[in-house]
Coordinates of C-alpha atoms and ligand atoms in Angstrom, one line a residue:
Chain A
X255 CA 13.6 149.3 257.5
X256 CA 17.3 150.7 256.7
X257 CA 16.2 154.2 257.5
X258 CA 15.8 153.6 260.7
X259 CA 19.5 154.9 262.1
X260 CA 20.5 152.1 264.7
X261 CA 23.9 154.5 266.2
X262 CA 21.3 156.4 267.5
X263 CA 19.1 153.8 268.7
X264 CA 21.8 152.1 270.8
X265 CA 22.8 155.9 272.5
X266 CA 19.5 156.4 273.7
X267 CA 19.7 152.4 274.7
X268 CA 22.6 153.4 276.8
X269 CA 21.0 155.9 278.4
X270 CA 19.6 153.1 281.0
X271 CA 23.6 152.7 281.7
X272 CA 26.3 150.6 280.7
X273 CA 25.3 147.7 278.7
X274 CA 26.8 145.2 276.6
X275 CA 26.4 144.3 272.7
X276 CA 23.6 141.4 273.6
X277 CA 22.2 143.4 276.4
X278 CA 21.0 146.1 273.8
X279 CA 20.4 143.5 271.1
X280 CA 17.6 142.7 273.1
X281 CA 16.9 146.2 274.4
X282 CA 16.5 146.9 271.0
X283 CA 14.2 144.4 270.0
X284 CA 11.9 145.0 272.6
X285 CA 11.6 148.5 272.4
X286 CA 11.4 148.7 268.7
X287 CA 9.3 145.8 268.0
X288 CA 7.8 146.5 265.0
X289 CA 11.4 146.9 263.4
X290 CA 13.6 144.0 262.3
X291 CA 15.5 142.3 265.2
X292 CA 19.2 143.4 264.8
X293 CA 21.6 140.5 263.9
X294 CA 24.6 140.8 266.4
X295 CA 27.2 141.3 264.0
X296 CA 25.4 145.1 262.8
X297 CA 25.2 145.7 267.1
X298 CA 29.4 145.1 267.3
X299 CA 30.4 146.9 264.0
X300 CA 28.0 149.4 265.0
X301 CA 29.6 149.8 268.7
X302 CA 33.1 150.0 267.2
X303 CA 32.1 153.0 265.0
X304 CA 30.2 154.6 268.1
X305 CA 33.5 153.7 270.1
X306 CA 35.7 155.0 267.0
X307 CA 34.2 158.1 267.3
X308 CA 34.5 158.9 270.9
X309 CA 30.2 158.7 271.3
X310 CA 30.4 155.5 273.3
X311 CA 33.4 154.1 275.6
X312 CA 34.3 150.6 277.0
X313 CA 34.0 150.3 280.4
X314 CA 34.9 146.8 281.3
X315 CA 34.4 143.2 280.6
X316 CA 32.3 140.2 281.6
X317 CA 34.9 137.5 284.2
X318 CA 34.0 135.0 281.5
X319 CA 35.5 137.5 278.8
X320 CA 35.1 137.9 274.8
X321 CA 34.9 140.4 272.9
X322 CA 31.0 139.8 272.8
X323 CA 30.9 140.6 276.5
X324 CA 32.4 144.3 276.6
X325 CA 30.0 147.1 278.2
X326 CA 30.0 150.3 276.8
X327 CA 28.6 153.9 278.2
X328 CA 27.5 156.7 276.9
X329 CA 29.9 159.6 276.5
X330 CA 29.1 163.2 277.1
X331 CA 30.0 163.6 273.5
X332 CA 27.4 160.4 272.8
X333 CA 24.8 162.4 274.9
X334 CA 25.0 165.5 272.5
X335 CA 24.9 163.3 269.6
X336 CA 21.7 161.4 270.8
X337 CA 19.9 164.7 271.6
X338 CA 20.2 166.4 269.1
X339 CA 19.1 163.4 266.6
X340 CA 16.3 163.4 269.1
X341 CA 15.6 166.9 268.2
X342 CA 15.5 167.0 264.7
X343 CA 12.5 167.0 262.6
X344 CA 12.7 164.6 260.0
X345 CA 12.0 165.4 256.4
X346 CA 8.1 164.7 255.9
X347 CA 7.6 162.1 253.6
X348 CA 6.5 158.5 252.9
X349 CA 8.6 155.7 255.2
X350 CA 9.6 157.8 257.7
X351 CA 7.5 156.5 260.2
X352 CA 9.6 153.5 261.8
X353 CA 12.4 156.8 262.4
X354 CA 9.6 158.8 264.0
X355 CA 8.3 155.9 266.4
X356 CA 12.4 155.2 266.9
X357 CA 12.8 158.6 268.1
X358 CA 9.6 158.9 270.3
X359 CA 10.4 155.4 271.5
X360 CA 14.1 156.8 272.4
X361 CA 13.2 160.4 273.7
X362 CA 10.5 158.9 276.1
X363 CA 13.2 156.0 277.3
X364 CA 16.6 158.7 277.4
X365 CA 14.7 162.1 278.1
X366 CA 11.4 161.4 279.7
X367 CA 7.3 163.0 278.5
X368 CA 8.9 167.0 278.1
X369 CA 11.6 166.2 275.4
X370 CA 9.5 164.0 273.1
X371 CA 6.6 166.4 273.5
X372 CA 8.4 168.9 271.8
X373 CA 10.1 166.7 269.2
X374 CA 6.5 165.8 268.5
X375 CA 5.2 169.4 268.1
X376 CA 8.0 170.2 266.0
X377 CA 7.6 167.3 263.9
X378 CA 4.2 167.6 263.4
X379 CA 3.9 171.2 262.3
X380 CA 6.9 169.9 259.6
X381 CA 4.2 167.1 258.6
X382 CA 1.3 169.7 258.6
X383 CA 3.4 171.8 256.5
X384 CA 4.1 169.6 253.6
X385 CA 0.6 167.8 253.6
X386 CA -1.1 171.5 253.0
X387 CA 2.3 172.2 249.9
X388 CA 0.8 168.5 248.8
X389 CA -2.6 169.3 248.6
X390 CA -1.5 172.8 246.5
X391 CA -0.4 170.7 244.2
X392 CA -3.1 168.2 243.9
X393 CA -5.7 171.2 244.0
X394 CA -4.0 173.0 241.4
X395 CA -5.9 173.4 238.1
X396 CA -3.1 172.1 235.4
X397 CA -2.3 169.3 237.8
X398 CA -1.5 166.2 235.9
X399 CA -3.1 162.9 236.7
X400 CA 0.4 162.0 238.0
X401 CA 0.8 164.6 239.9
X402 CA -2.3 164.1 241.6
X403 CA -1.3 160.4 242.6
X404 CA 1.7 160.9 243.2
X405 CA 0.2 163.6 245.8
X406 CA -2.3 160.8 247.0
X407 CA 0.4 158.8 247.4
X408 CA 2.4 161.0 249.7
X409 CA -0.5 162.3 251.8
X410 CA -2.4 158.8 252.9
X411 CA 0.9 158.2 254.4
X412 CA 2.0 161.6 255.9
X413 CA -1.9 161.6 257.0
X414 CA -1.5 158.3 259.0
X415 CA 1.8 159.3 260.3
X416 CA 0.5 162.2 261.5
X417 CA -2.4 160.8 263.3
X418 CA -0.2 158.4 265.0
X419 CA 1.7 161.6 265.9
X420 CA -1.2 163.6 267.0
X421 CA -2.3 160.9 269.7
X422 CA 1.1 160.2 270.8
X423 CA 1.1 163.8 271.8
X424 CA -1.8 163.3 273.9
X425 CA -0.7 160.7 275.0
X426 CA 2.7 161.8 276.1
X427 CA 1.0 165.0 277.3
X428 CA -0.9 163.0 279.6
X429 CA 1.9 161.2 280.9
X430 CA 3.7 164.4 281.2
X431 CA 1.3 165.8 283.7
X432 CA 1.2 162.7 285.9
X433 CA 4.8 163.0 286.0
X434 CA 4.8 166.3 286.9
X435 CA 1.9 166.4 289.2
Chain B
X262 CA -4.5 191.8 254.4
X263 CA -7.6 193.7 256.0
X264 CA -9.1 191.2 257.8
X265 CA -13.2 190.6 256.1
X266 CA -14.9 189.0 259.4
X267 CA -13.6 188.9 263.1
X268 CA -14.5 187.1 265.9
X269 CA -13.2 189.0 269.2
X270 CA -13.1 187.7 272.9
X271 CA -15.8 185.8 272.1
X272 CA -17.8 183.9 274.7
X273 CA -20.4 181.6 274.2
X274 CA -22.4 179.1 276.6
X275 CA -25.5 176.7 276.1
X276 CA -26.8 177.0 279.7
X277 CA -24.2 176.1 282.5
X278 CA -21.9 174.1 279.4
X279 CA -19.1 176.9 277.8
X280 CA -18.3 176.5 274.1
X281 CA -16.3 179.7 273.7
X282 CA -14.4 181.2 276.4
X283 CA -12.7 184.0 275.1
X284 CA -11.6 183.4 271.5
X285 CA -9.9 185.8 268.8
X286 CA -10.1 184.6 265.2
X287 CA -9.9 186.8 261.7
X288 CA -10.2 185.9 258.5
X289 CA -9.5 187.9 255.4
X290 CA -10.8 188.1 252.1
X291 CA -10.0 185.3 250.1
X292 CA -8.9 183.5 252.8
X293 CA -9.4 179.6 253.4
X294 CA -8.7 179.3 257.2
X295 CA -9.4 176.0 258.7
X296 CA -11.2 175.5 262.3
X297 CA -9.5 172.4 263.9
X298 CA -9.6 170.5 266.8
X299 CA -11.2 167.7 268.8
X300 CA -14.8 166.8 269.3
X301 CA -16.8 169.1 271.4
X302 CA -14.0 172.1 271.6
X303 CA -16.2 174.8 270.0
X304 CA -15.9 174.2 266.1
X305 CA -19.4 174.5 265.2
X306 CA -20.2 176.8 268.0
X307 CA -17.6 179.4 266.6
X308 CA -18.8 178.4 262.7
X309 CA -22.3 179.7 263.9
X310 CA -21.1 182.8 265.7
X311 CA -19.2 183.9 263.2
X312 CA -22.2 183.2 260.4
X313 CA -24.6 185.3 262.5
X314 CA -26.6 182.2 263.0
X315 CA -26.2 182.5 267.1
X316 CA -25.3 185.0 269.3
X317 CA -22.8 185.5 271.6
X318 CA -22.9 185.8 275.2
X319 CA -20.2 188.3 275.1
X320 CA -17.2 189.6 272.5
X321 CA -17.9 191.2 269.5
X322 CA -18.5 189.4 265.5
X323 CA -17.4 192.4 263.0
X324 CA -18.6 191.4 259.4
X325 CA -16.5 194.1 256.9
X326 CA -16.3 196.3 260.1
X327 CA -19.4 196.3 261.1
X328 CA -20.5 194.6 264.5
X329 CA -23.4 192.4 263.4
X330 CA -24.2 191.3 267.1
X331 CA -26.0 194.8 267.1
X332 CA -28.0 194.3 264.0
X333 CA -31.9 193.0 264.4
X334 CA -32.6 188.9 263.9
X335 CA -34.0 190.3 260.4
X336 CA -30.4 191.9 259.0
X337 CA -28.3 189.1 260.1
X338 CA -30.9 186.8 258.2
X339 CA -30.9 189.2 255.4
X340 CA -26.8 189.0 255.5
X341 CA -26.9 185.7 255.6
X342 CA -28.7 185.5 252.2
X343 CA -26.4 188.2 250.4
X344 CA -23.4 188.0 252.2
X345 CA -22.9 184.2 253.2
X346 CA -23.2 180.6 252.0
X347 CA -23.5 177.7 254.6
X348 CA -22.6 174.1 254.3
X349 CA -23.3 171.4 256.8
X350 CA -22.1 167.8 257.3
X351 CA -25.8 166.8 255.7
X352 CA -29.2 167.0 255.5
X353 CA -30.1 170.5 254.5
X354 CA -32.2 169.7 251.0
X355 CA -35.5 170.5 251.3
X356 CA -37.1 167.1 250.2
X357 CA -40.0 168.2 248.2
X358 CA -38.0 170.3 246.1
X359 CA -35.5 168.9 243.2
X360 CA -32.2 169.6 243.3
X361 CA -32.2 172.5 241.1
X362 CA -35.1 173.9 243.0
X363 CA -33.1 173.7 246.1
X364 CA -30.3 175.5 244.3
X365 CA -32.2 178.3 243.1
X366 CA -34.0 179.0 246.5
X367 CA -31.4 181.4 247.9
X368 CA -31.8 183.4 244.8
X369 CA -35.6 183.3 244.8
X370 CA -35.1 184.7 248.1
X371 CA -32.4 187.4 247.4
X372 CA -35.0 188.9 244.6
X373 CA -34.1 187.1 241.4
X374 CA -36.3 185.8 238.7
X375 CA -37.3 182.2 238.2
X376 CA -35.8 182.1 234.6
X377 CA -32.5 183.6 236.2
X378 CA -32.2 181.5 239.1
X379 CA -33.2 178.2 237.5
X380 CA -30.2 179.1 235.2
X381 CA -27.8 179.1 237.4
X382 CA -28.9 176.8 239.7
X383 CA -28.3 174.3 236.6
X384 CA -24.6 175.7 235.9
X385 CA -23.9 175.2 239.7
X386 CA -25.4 171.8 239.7
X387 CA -22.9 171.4 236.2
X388 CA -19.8 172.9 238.3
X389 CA -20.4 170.2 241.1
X390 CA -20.5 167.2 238.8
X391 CA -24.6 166.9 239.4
X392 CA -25.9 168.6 236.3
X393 CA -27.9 165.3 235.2
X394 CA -29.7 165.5 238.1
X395 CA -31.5 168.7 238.7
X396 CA -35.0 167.4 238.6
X397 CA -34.4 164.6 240.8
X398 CA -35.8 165.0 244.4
X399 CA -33.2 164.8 247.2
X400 CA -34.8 161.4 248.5
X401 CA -33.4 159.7 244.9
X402 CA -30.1 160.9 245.2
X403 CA -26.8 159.5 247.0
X404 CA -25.2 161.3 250.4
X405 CA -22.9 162.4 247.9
X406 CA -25.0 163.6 245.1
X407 CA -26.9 165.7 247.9
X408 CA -23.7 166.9 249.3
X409 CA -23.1 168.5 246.3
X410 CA -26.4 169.9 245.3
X411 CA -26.2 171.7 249.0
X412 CA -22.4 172.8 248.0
X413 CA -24.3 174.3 244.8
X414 CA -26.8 176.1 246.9
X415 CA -24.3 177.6 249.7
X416 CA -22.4 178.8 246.4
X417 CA -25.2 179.9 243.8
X418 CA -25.5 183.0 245.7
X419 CA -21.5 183.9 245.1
X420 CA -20.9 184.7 248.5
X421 CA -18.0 186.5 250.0
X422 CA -17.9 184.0 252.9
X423 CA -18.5 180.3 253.0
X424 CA -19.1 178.5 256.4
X425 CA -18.8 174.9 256.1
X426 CA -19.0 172.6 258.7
X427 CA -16.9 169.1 258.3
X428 CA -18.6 169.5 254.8
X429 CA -16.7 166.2 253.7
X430 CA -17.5 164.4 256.7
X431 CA -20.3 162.1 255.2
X432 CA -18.7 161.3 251.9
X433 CA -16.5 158.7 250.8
X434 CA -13.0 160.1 250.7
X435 CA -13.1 160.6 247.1
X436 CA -16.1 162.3 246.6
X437 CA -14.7 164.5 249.5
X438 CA -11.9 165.5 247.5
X439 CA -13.7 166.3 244.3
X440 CA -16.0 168.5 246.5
X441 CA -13.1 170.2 248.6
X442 CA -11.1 170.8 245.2
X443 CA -14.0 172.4 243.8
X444 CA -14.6 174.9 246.5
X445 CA -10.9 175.9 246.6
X446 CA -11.3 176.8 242.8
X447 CA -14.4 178.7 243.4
X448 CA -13.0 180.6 246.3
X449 CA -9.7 181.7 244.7
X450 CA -11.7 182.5 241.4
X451 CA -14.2 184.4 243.2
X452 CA -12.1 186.0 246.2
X453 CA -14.6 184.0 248.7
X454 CA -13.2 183.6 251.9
X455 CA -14.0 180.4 253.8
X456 CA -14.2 179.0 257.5
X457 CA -14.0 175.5 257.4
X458 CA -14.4 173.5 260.3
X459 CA -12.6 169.9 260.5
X460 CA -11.0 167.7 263.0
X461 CA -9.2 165.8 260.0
X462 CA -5.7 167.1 259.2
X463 CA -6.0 165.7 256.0
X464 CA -9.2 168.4 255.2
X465 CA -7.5 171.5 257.1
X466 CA -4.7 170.8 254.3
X467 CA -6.9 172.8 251.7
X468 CA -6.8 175.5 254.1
X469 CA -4.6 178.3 253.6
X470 CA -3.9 178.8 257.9
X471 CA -5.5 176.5 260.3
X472 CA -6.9 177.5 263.6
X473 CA -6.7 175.0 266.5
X474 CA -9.1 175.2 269.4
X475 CA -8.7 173.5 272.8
X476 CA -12.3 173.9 275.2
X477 CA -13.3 176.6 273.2
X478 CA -10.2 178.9 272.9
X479 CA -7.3 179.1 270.8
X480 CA -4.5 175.7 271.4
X481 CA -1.6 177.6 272.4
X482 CA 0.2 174.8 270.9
X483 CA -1.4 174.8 268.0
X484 CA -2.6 171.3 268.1
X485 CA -6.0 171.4 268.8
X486 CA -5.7 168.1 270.8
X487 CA -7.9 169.1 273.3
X488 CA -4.7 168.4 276.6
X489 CA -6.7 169.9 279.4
X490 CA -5.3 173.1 280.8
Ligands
ADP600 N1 -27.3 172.9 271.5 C1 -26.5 172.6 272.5 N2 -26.9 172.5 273.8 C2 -26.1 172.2 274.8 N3 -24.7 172.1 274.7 C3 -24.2 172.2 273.5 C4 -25.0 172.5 272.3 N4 -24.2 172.6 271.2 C5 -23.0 172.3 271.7 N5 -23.0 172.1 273.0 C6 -21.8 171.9 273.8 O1 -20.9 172.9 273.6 C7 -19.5 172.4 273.5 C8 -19.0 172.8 272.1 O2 -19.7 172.1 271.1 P1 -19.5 172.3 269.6 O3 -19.4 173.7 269.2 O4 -20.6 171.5 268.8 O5 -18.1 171.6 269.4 P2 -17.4 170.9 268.1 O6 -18.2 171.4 266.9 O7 -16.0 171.3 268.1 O8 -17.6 169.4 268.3 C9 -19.6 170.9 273.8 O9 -19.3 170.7 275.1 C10 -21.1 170.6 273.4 O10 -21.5 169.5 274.2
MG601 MG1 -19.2 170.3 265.3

C-alpha cells in the first residue's frame, strides 16, 4: 500500500497519548485494517526519524526495559505536522484511497467529526474537479481510443472514491451533530 | 454570460409536502449545468419548474427575460415545443408509433411537413446510433434503443434548452456514456443549454457547473447530501 504515509499515521496514533512502538503496532492495525499490518522494525526506524526530527519525544521506559519498550509523545511540533497532513487534499487520482480512509480514520481519532468534515469537503470538491477535467477529455471529439480508457480507467476509481467520500461526510455529519447536540 | 432561463426564490409544494423552499438557480446559454443531490430533495420538481411543465407556488421562472409563470397553459405548451426538449429516465415513446414517427412528432407539431420531418427524424435517429431502426415500434426495441430514439425526439426540434431528468439512469453504463457524449456534442455544436438532473457524480461530470440541492434549496456546502439543517 506504500502510499499510505505511516509518520503520519503513528502522530495521529499518539494523539490518544504516550504509547510505545508495540502499543501503536497494534493501534495501527486495528484502526487501518484494510492496510497491511506494520512489521515492527518499519514502527522503530519510523519512531527514530519522528524522534530525529523533533515530531515525537521519548518519555520513558517500561521497568522491564529495551529499546522495544520506550513511549513516545507527541510534540507540539508533531501536532503541527499531523494537522496539517490532515488538512491537505490529496492529488485525485487512482490508489489514493487507502491515504484518504488513513486520513479520515486519523482526523476522526486525533481531531474529532469538525476536522474531518472539512478535510472531506475539501477533498471532494478536489475529486469532483478532476473527474469533470476527465470526462472533458473523454468527451472530446479527437479523443483517442486511449485516451478514452485511460479516462475510464481513472474515473471508475475516482468515482468509487468519491462515493465512499460522499457517505463518509454524511456520516461524519451526523456524528458531528450528536456530538454537538 | 447573460443568463438564458432563471429560476428565482422559487417555492413549490405538493399539498402539505415542500419540494422547493426558496431556490435561486440560472443557467446560461450554452450552458450544461448539473442538478445534484439525494433522492427526494427537489431535482425533478425544479427540472419541471424551470420547463414550464408545473407551476410554482411562489418565485418567479424567467425564460430569455421573460416571466413564463404569467403566460397562459397554451404559451408555455407552445414554448415547450419551440423553445425546449425534454428527456426523462424512460418511457415516453408513444407505442403505436415507430421510432421515427416518434421523432418526427414534435416537428409535426411545430408546423413542419411530413417529407421534412421524417427527414430529420431519420438523421437524428443516425446521430444517436439507432438509424436502422426507425420503423421499428418502441415495444421491439431495447431500454436503450428507446432511450435514444426519445434523446432524438427531445433534440429534433434543436432546442435552446434541454431538460433531462437522470436521462442515463436506465441504461447500462455504457450505453449511458455513448448517450451523455452525444448530447454534450450536440449542445456545444448547437449553443443548447442543458439542466440535467443526477444524483451520480459520475453524470454531473459532463456538466460544465453543478448545482447541489439539500430539501429543496441550494446545499450551502455544495454537496447535495441531503445533512438535515
Ligand atoms: N406528485 C407528487 N405528489 C406528492 N409529493 C411529491 C410529488 N412529487 C414529488 N413529491 C415530493 O416532493 C419532494 C421532492 O421530490 P422530487 O422533486 O421528485 O425530488 P427528486 O427528483 O430530487 O428525487 C419529495 O419529498 C417528494 O416525495
Ligand atoms: Mg427525480
Amino acid at each position: 500500500m506504500g502510499g499510505v504515509s505511516t509518520s503520519h499515521v503513528l502522530l495521529g496514533l499518539l494523539c490518544a497519548g504516550p504509547q510505545h512502538g508495540y502499543e501503536l503496532k497494534k493501534a495501527h492495525d486495528e484502526r487501518l485494517p484494510r492496510a497491511k499490518p506494520l512489521a515492527f522494525g518499519q514502527v522503530y526506524a519510523t519512531l527514530g526519524r519522528l524522534e530525529r526530527d523533533g515530531l515525537v519525544a521519548q518519555t520513558g521506559q517500561d521497568r522491564e526495559g529495551g529499546p522495544d519498550r520506550t513511549s513516545y509523545a507527541l510534540t507540539d511540533a508533531g501536532r503541527q505536522r499531523l494537522d496539517e497532513w490532515l488538512a491537505a487534499v490529496e492529488p485525485p487520482a487512482p490508489y489514493v484511497s487507502s491515504t484518504l480512509f488513513a486520513k479520515v480514520v486519523v482526523s476522526l481519532l486525533a481531531s474529532g467529526a469538525a476536522a474531518a468534515t472539512d478535510y472531506l469537503i475539501a477533498q471532494r470538491a478536489a475529486h469532483v474537479a478532476r473527474l469533470r477535467e476527465l470526462t472533458a477529455v473523454k468527451t472530446a471529439r479527437d479523443a483517442s481510443a486511449g485516451d478514452v480508457v485511460a479516462a475510464d480507467y481513472a474515473i471508475a476509481h475516482l468515482d468509487a472514491d468519491l462515493r465512499w467520500l460522499q457517505t463518509t461526510l454524511a456520516r461524519v455529519t451526523d456524528l458531528h451533530q450528536e456530538v454537538i447536540t | 454570460m447573460t443568463a438564458l432561463l432563471t429560476g428565482t426564490g422559487l417555492y413549490r409544494s405538493y399539498g402539505p409536502t415542500p419540494a422547493l423552499r426558496g431556490l435561486d438557480i440560472s443557467v446560461a446559454a450554452g450552458e450544461i449545468v448539473a442538478v445534484t443531490g439525494p433522492s427526494g430533495c427537489g431535482k425533478s420538481t425544479l427540472l419541471h419548474c424551470l420547463a414550464g411543465i408545473l407551476r410554482t407556488d411562489a418565485g418567479e421562472v424567467r425564460y430569455r427575460d421573460q416571466d413564463i409563470g404569467l403566460w397562459s397553459e397554451a404559451a408555455r405548451s407552445r414554448l415547450r415545443r419551440t423553445d425546449f426538449g425534454v428527456l426523462f429516465q424512460f418511457g415516453q415513446l408513444v407505442p403505436e408509433l415507430t421510432a421515427a414517427e416518434n421523432v418526427a412528432l414534435p416537428l409535426l407539431l411545430a408546423g413542419s411537413g411530413r417529407r421534412e420531418a421524417r427527414k430529420s427524424a431519420t438523421l437524428w435517429l443516425g446521430r444517436f446510433g439507432v438509424g436502422d431502426l426507425a420503423d421499428q415500434l418502441p415495444g421491439a426495441m431495447s431500454g436503450g434503443q428507446q432511450q435514444r430514439c426519445a434523446v432524438a425526439r427531445a433534440l429534433v426540434t434543436e432546442p435552446r434548452v434541454l431538460f433531462a431528468d437522470e436521462p442515463t439512469g436506465a441504461l447500462d453504463v455504457l450505453t449511458g456514456e455513448q448517450v451523455l457524449t452525444e448530447i454534450v456534442h450536440v449542445a456545444r455544436e448547437q449553443g443548447t443549454s442543458v439542466v440535467l438532473v443526477t444524483h451520480e457524480p459520475r453524470i454531473a461530470a459532463y456538466a460544465d457547473r453543478e448545482v447541489a440541492l439539500r430539501d429543496g434549496v441550494l446545499d450551502p456546502t455544495g454537496l447535495g447530501l441531503g445533512l438535515g439543517a
